[in-house]
Structures are given as structure tokens and as C-alpha cells.
Amino acid sequence: NAGVTQTPKFRILKIGQSMTLQCTQDMNHNYMYWYRQDPGMGLKLIYYSVGAGITDKGEVPNGYNVSRSTTEDFPLRLELAAPSQTSVYFCASSYFGTGGNQPQHFGDGTRLSIL
Amino acid sequence: AQSVTQLGSHVSVSEGALVLLRCNYSSSVPPYLFWYVQYPNQGLQLLLKYTTGATLVKGINGFEAEFKKSETSFHLTKPSAHMSDAAEYFCAVSPGIQGGSEKLVFGKGTKLTVNP
């Protein structure tokens, strides 16, 4: 009963390095999302996908890239890491639901520090 | 554009006392509303949701929320707090069936502390 699995759980990067945050779900959900969570700021949507091969920008996409080659996987790529990208990153997924009435299922997050 | 306001970033109650977490939303179309809970070092999990129908919605762990259209509110309550309720709570809104979007807008969260 895995649900949404994120790896790694923790990571420290140096400024300018790149990395990929992995996200996979086993619920056959069409929709997948990446959020970042900063203290006192709630969750901000970075990118989302409505199905394999289709992605779109959210509220804060700068500095990130995504791809969706399969239903299960939705990796988030950080290019040229900057201190402002220090955050907790959450991946989520949901069934297609008209107007968004389907709840999102979240992974446990990746805690990323850029030093 | 939609928005969510959670009044009070921190709420502290005694064990056994009433829990009231406030959420007001702004939406130009009838929204869908959600409450999520986040325990330390975990992701968010759904507490309850309102889409259509009965305006008083019951969720897990004894929580409930009432959709009040006239007040644009969706406050979360629990009659008697338990130590295990200590967590951060997020209210979220989606534009509903007329909005054509699957995206959620989250409030900034309310951290609940339960004192023994």
C-alpha cells in the first residue's frame, strides 16, 4: 500500500549543483503535482501534470523543470540550485475529478537544503 | 482568482477543550473545500471535504466543518481536543465544477498545540 513515494527524503546541495527529486505513485492517478512548502507560507504549486506527456506551470515554476513519460512517475529537476530553493518539496496525485472534487494524496516530502 | 485565509497561524487549546480553526475563502464560482492535516515530518492527509450536498461535513478523527456560503467560511471544529491532534492544519479551495481546474489553492496553515 505504497501510495505516493518520494526520494530522497533529505538532501544537501551546493549552490549551482543540479538534482532530480523522484516521485512515483501506484494508484493509477491521472493528475500529479509538485509543491514547495516554506514555513508560514502554506503550499505553493510548482508544476502539475494531467496525464503522461502533459505538464503545465503552477504558481512558482522558475528554476524547475518536470517531465511525465509514464502515468506513475513525475520527477522534478532543479537546475543550478540557489539558496532560495531551500524548502520542503511535496509530490501529490489525484484521480481525474471534474472541477477538482477529488482529494490529493501526498508523499512524505523531500527536505532540501542549498548551501 | 481564488484565495484562502486562515485566521491564526497558531492556536493553543487544552486537552478536552473545543477546537476551532477558522477558514475563509474567496471564489467567484461555487467552490469545493478541503481540510488537510500535516503531522511533523509527514505529508498532508485529507481530513474532510465539501463538494455538494449537506453543508455540515464529518471527517476523520472526530473533526467536522460547516460550509457557510453567506459567510464564505469553512471552519473546522472538534468538540474535545486530544493530544494526538497536535499538528498543522491547512484549508484549501478548488474552483469546483464550473471552474474547469484541478488545482488547489492552500491557506498558510494553522499550527494546533494541545496542552495537557
XYZ file of C-alpha atoms in Angstrom, chain B residues 3-113:
111
model
C -7.811 32.694 -2.203
C -7.938 31.180 1.265
C -7.396 32.932 4.575
C -6.774 31.002 7.758
C -7.165 33.201 10.804
C -4.468 32.492 13.356
C -1.195 30.868 12.412
C -1.018 29.304 15.876
C -3.875 28.049 18.060
C -3.396 26.576 21.514
C -6.063 24.629 23.417
C -6.204 22.450 26.493
C -6.824 18.735 26.195
C -10.594 18.179 26.224
C -11.400 21.694 25.048
C -13.162 22.701 21.849
C -11.009 23.056 18.758
C -11.996 25.803 16.303
C -9.802 26.541 13.291
C -11.048 29.291 11.008
C -11.002 29.352 7.223
C -12.482 31.950 4.878
C -12.318 31.697 1.119
C -12.774 33.888 -1.890
C -14.168 32.368 -5.066
C -16.214 33.672 -7.958
C -17.801 30.268 -8.532
C -19.204 27.672 -6.095
C -16.049 26.100 -4.689
C -15.000 22.733 -3.420
C -13.380 22.992 0.020
C -10.926 20.753 1.818
C -9.183 20.464 5.165
C -5.851 18.660 5.323
C -3.726 17.777 8.369
C 0.054 17.527 8.473
C 1.862 15.752 11.289
C 5.560 16.501 11.844
C 7.827 15.251 9.068
C 4.896 13.863 7.079
C 2.903 14.835 4.035
C -0.625 16.188 4.098
C -3.580 13.886 4.546
C -7.220 14.622 3.901
C -9.405 15.310 6.937
C -12.643 16.127 5.126
C -14.074 17.781 2.046
C -17.157 19.643 0.903
C -18.250 19.365 -2.712
C -22.038 19.430 -2.867
C -24.984 18.485 -0.693
C -25.032 18.642 3.092
C -23.160 21.670 4.350
C -22.029 20.010 7.600
C -19.261 17.606 6.704
C -17.802 14.989 9.029
C -14.248 13.815 8.672
C -11.752 11.540 10.312
C -10.630 11.711 13.956
C -13.852 13.405 15.108
C -13.417 16.598 13.093
C -16.195 18.330 11.214
C -16.625 21.502 9.199
C -19.575 23.552 8.050
C -19.797 25.281 4.696
C -21.470 28.683 5.099
C -21.898 30.321 1.737
C -23.221 33.602 3.141
C -20.115 33.963 5.316
C -17.698 32.406 2.748
C -16.402 30.262 5.587
C -15.467 26.635 6.180
C -14.370 26.468 9.819
C -13.027 23.218 11.272
C -14.179 22.044 14.700
C -13.720 19.201 17.125
C -15.673 19.073 20.410
C -12.841 17.709 22.559
C -9.146 18.049 21.741
C -6.783 15.151 22.166
C -3.003 15.324 22.466
C -2.726 13.449 19.171
C -4.495 16.334 17.383
C -1.370 18.488 17.638
C -0.427 19.153 14.025
C -0.646 21.760 11.303
C -3.961 22.149 9.517
C -4.467 23.505 6.012
C -7.642 24.722 4.380
C -7.774 24.508 0.573
C -10.183 25.535 -2.177
C -10.670 24.454 -5.761
C -12.887 26.235 -8.248
C -15.480 23.499 -8.415
C -17.273 22.094 -11.403
C -17.661 25.469 -13.093
C -14.035 26.422 -12.719
C -12.505 23.863 -15.031
C -9.359 23.445 -12.978
C -7.973 20.631 -10.887
C -5.674 22.915 -8.940
C -5.982 23.578 -5.231
C -5.203 26.858 -3.518
C -3.966 26.371 0.036
C -4.144 28.618 3.051
C -0.963 29.312 5.007
C -1.811 26.817 7.700
C -2.685 26.853 11.396
C -0.456 25.063 13.874
C -2.506 23.499 16.666
C -0.923 22.912 20.060
